[in-house]
Amino acid sequence: MKYQSWLLAVGCVAVFLLSACHRDKKSNIIVESEMNYVPQEHRMPEYNFSDTVRLGSHQYVYTIHREPDESLPKVKDEIGDTYLDNFYQLNIERDNATFFERRFTKGDLKPYLARDFQRNGIIDGFRFISAGEGRLLFGLCVSYPESDMSAPFILTIGPDASYSIEADDVMDVEETGDTAAI
């Protein structure tokens, strides 16, 4: 009986050791597959948007065009993936005549960007905000690729087609019924 108990105990230890070795092999396979990861290059698709807005007695038609740009510095993330930066082209017509044309890149926002965003961000957002007091307001955004960390900006186009850029430190507010949600 002692011999059978001893044999059973040795068998249990052997099964335990074999299963432990088997688990280690699986984790080595995971490490090997991570070591064989091939970095990818990412680019946002081209984008075009056009709309009309009335400001005073003038009708404005604005067009926003986004395109990835091979000539701009690429951004690399911690796993080695690279992201093409974009440019945005803003064209505005006032009363059927060219009023404003400008190409914007992250470089235009450099004086306002923290060093991390200069190095690790791409310009990935551009939208119309409002028209009032003779001015058109647009929002621009530089973000870390595939994250929600961003640096927003306000682009103001004046009645004489001059423009200015400033950091947008006011959080967006959406209307939901009678209350405002942040």
mmCIF file of C-alpha atoms in Angstrom:
data_model
loop_
_atom_site.group_PDB
_atom_site.id
_atom_site.type_symbol
_atom_site.label_atom_id
_atom_site.label_comp_id
_atom_site.label_asym_id
_atom_site.label_seq_id
_atom_site.Cartn_x
_atom_site.Cartn_y
_atom_site.Cartn_z
ATOM 1 C CA MET A 1 0.000 0.000 0.000
ATOM 2 C CA LYS A 2 2.878 2.364 0.841
ATOM 3 C CA TYR A 3 4.394 1.634 -2.540
ATOM 4 C CA GLN A 4 1.140 2.527 -4.355
ATOM 5 C CA SER A 5 0.783 5.817 -2.418
ATOM 6 C CA TRP A 6 4.365 6.712 -3.192
ATOM 7 C CA LEU A 7 3.825 5.860 -6.880
ATOM 8 C CA LEU A 8 0.647 7.986 -6.952
ATOM 9 C CA ALA A 9 2.504 10.949 -5.400
ATOM 10 C CA VAL A 10 5.349 10.684 -7.937
ATOM 11 C CA GLY A 11 2.802 10.486 -10.760
ATOM 12 C CA CYS A 12 1.019 13.644 -9.520
ATOM 13 C CA VAL A 13 4.294 15.554 -9.322
ATOM 14 C CA ALA A 14 5.220 14.409 -12.852
ATOM 15 C CA VAL A 15 1.838 15.532 -14.234
ATOM 16 C CA PHE A 16 2.211 18.894 -12.456
ATOM 17 C CA LEU A 17 5.707 19.444 -13.844
ATOM 18 C CA LEU A 18 4.671 18.488 -17.373
ATOM 19 C CA SER A 19 1.687 20.820 -17.301
ATOM 20 C CA ALA A 20 3.876 23.652 -15.950
ATOM 21 C CA CYS A 21 6.367 23.103 -18.783
ATOM 22 C CA HIS A 22 3.526 23.052 -21.269
ATOM 23 C CA ARG A 23 2.269 26.436 -20.002
ATOM 24 C CA ASP A 24 5.750 27.941 -20.337
ATOM 25 C CA LYS A 25 5.862 26.863 -23.972
ATOM 26 C CA LYS A 26 2.635 28.729 -24.682
ATOM 27 C CA SER A 27 3.999 31.952 -23.169
ATOM 28 C CA ASN A 28 7.179 31.580 -25.233
ATOM 29 C CA ILE A 29 5.053 31.377 -28.368
ATOM 30 C CA ILE A 30 3.359 34.656 -27.449
ATOM 31 C CA VAL A 31 6.718 36.341 -26.892
ATOM 32 C CA GLU A 32 8.001 34.994 -30.196
ATOM 33 C CA SER A 33 4.962 36.322 -32.084
ATOM 34 C CA GLU A 34 5.425 39.765 -30.509
ATOM 35 C CA MET A 35 9.089 39.694 -31.539
ATOM 36 C CA ASN A 36 8.031 38.910 -35.119
ATOM 37 C CA TYR A 37 5.634 41.878 -35.293
ATOM 38 C CA VAL A 38 6.049 43.808 -38.504
ATOM 39 C CA PRO A 39 5.416 47.546 -38.006
ATOM 40 C CA GLN A 40 2.633 49.004 -40.114
ATOM 41 C CA GLU A 41 2.285 52.366 -41.844
ATOM 42 C CA HIS A 42 -1.060 54.086 -41.248
ATOM 43 C CA ARG A 43 -2.682 56.896 -43.192
ATOM 44 C CA MET A 44 -6.019 58.605 -42.868
ATOM 45 C CA PRO A 45 -8.224 58.552 -45.966
ATOM 46 C CA GLU A 46 -8.709 61.666 -48.072
ATOM 47 C CA TYR A 47 -11.646 63.730 -46.930
ATOM 48 C CA ASN A 48 -13.718 66.489 -48.516
ATOM 49 C CA PHE A 49 -16.521 68.509 -46.978
ATOM 50 C CA SER A 50 -18.301 71.587 -48.283
ATOM 51 C CA ASP A 51 -21.100 73.701 -46.846
ATOM 52 C CA THR A 52 -22.677 77.127 -47.104
ATOM 53 C CA VAL A 53 -23.123 79.687 -44.336
ATOM 54 C CA ARG A 54 -24.669 83.140 -44.336
ATOM 55 C CA LEU A 55 -22.890 85.927 -42.458
ATOM 56 C CA GLY A 56 -24.491 89.341 -42.641
ATOM 57 C CA SER A 57 -25.380 90.067 -46.252
ATOM 58 C CA HIS A 58 -22.737 87.635 -47.591
ATOM 59 C CA GLN A 59 -22.979 83.999 -48.500
ATOM 60 C CA TYR A 60 -19.850 81.941 -47.793
ATOM 61 C CA VAL A 61 -19.116 78.513 -49.230
ATOM 62 C CA TYR A 62 -16.277 76.717 -47.477
ATOM 63 C CA THR A 63 -14.544 73.519 -48.520
ATOM 64 C CA ILE A 64 -12.300 71.489 -46.233
ATOM 65 C CA HIS A 65 -9.981 68.958 -47.867
ATOM 66 C CA ARG A 66 -7.739 66.540 -45.900
ATOM 67 C CA GLU A 67 -4.989 64.463 -47.411
ATOM 68 C CA PRO A 68 -2.098 62.421 -45.959
ATOM 69 C CA ASP A 69 1.204 63.976 -46.997
ATOM 70 C CA GLU A 70 4.317 61.858 -47.647
ATOM 71 C CA SER A 71 6.527 64.978 -47.510
ATOM 72 C CA LEU A 72 5.665 65.712 -43.854
ATOM 73 C CA PRO A 73 7.597 64.020 -41.026
ATOM 74 C CA LYS A 74 6.066 60.699 -39.984
ATOM 75 C CA VAL A 75 5.119 59.897 -36.407
ATOM 76 C CA LYS A 76 6.240 56.600 -34.861
ATOM 77 C CA ASP A 77 4.498 54.980 -31.864
ATOM 78 C CA GLU A 78 5.973 52.788 -29.122
ATOM 79 C CA ILE A 79 5.541 49.525 -31.093
ATOM 80 C CA GLY A 80 7.142 50.892 -34.248
ATOM 81 C CA ASP A 81 4.041 51.697 -36.326
ATOM 82 C CA THR A 82 4.333 54.885 -38.369
ATOM 83 C CA TYR A 83 1.587 57.393 -39.115
ATOM 84 C CA LEU A 84 1.532 59.801 -42.026
ATOM 85 C CA ASP A 85 0.693 63.346 -41.026
ATOM 86 C CA ASN A 86 -1.976 65.243 -42.933
ATOM 87 C CA PHE A 87 -2.554 68.644 -44.407
ATOM 88 C CA TYR A 88 -5.885 70.433 -44.554
ATOM 89 C CA GLN A 89 -6.767 72.804 -47.368
ATOM 90 C CA LEU A 90 -9.400 75.425 -46.523
ATOM 91 C CA ASN A 91 -11.022 77.271 -49.424
ATOM 92 C CA ILE A 92 -13.700 79.890 -48.820
ATOM 93 C CA GLU A 93 -15.722 81.745 -51.425
ATOM 94 C CA ARG A 94 -17.712 84.850 -50.532
ATOM 95 C CA ASP A 95 -20.514 85.775 -52.904
ATOM 96 C CA ASN A 96 -19.081 83.443 -55.592
ATOM 97 C CA ALA A 97 -15.564 84.925 -55.499
ATOM 98 C CA THR A 98 -12.432 83.492 -53.863
ATOM 99 C CA PHE A 99 -12.165 84.931 -50.354
ATOM 100 C CA PHE A 100 -9.632 82.713 -48.534
ATOM 101 C CA GLU A 101 -7.310 79.842 -49.512
ATOM 102 C CA ARG A 102 -4.761 78.264 -47.225
ATOM 103 C CA ARG A 103 -3.082 74.923 -46.584
ATOM 104 C CA PHE A 104 -2.640 74.035 -42.892
ATOM 105 C CA THR A 105 -0.219 71.527 -41.374
ATOM 106 C CA LYS A 106 0.929 70.722 -37.853
ATOM 107 C CA GLY A 107 3.801 73.141 -38.510
ATOM 108 C CA ASP A 108 1.322 76.050 -38.502
ATOM 109 C CA LEU A 109 0.377 75.089 -34.939
ATOM 110 C CA LYS A 110 3.922 74.466 -33.689
ATOM 111 C CA PRO A 111 4.202 77.695 -31.645
ATOM 112 C CA TYR A 112 1.140 76.602 -29.636
ATOM 113 C CA LEU A 113 1.926 72.879 -29.284
ATOM 114 C CA ALA A 114 3.628 71.154 -26.379
ATOM 115 C CA ARG A 115 6.843 69.419 -27.429
ATOM 116 C CA ASP A 116 5.245 65.936 -27.115
ATOM 117 C CA PHE A 117 2.482 66.892 -29.565
ATOM 118 C CA GLN A 118 5.040 68.396 -31.952
ATOM 119 C CA ARG A 119 6.926 65.110 -31.986
ATOM 120 C CA ASN A 120 4.146 62.496 -31.540
ATOM 121 C CA GLY A 121 0.961 64.087 -32.879
ATOM 122 C CA ILE A 122 -0.656 64.426 -36.281
ATOM 123 C CA ILE A 123 -3.140 67.043 -37.443
ATOM 124 C CA ASP A 124 -6.298 65.003 -37.728
ATOM 125 C CA GLY A 125 -9.277 67.292 -37.266
ATOM 126 C CA PHE A 126 -10.699 70.379 -38.945
ATOM 127 C CA ARG A 127 -14.306 71.555 -38.718
ATOM 128 C CA PHE A 128 -16.538 74.597 -38.999
ATOM 129 C CA ILE A 129 -17.676 75.970 -35.624
ATOM 130 C CA SER A 130 -19.679 79.138 -36.199
ATOM 131 C CA ALA A 131 -20.146 82.420 -38.024
ATOM 132 C CA GLY A 132 -20.777 85.680 -36.221
ATOM 133 C CA GLU A 133 -19.574 89.243 -35.695
ATOM 134 C CA GLY A 134 -18.077 89.235 -39.197
ATOM 135 C CA ARG A 135 -15.868 86.221 -38.456
ATOM 136 C CA LEU A 136 -15.814 82.549 -39.368
ATOM 137 C CA LEU A 137 -14.546 80.149 -36.701
ATOM 138 C CA PHE A 138 -13.057 76.745 -37.407
ATOM 139 C CA GLY A 139 -11.649 74.112 -35.067
ATOM 140 C CA LEU A 140 -8.362 72.318 -35.704
ATOM 141 C CA CYS A 141 -6.967 69.419 -33.733
ATOM 142 C CA VAL A 142 -3.608 67.714 -33.298
ATOM 143 C CA SER A 143 -3.849 64.282 -31.667
ATOM 144 C CA TYR A 144 -1.726 61.304 -30.786
ATOM 145 C CA PRO A 145 -2.624 58.697 -33.425
ATOM 146 C CA GLU A 146 -5.401 56.322 -32.405
ATOM 147 C CA SER A 147 -5.922 57.966 -29.014
ATOM 148 C CA ASP A 148 -8.189 60.535 -27.429
ATOM 149 C CA MET A 149 -5.290 62.776 -26.341
ATOM 150 C CA SER A 150 -5.540 65.954 -28.388
ATOM 151 C CA ALA A 151 -4.633 69.613 -28.570
ATOM 152 C CA PRO A 152 -7.535 71.679 -29.991
ATOM 153 C CA PHE A 153 -7.224 75.093 -31.669
ATOM 154 C CA ILE A 154 -9.506 77.837 -32.965
ATOM 155 C CA LEU A 155 -8.883 79.337 -36.403
ATOM 156 C CA THR A 156 -10.571 82.724 -36.841
ATOM 157 C CA ILE A 157 -11.054 84.164 -40.338
ATOM 158 C CA GLY A 158 -11.727 87.915 -40.231
ATOM 159 C CA PRO A 159 -13.906 89.979 -42.615
ATOM 160 C CA ASP A 160 -10.746 91.045 -44.496
ATOM 161 C CA ALA A 161 -9.619 87.387 -44.948
ATOM 162 C CA SER A 162 -6.956 87.736 -42.248
ATOM 163 C CA TYR A 163 -6.632 84.797 -39.893
ATOM 164 C CA SER A 164 -5.420 83.974 -36.406
ATOM 165 C CA ILE A 165 -4.890 80.742 -34.496
ATOM 166 C CA GLU A 166 -5.173 80.256 -30.754
ATOM 167 C CA ALA A 167 -5.337 77.317 -28.370
ATOM 168 C CA ASP A 168 -8.892 76.223 -27.569
ATOM 169 C CA ASP A 169 -8.950 75.780 -23.817
ATOM 170 C CA VAL A 170 -12.754 75.681 -23.563
ATOM 171 C CA MET A 171 -14.307 72.215 -23.455
ATOM 172 C CA ASP A 172 -16.937 71.386 -26.085
ATOM 173 C CA VAL A 173 -20.482 71.543 -24.829
ATOM 174 C CA GLU A 174 -23.320 69.625 -26.471
ATOM 175 C CA GLU A 175 -26.949 70.505 -26.023
ATOM 176 C CA THR A 176 -29.144 67.660 -24.798
ATOM 177 C CA GLY A 177 -32.679 68.872 -24.281
ATOM 178 C CA ASP A 178 -32.775 71.741 -21.788
ATOM 179 C CA THR A 179 -29.422 70.977 -20.174
ATOM 180 C CA ALA A 180 -25.868 71.283 -21.415
ATOM 181 C CA ALA A 181 -23.592 68.245 -21.206
ATOM 182 C CA ILE A 182 -19.827 68.399 -21.264
#
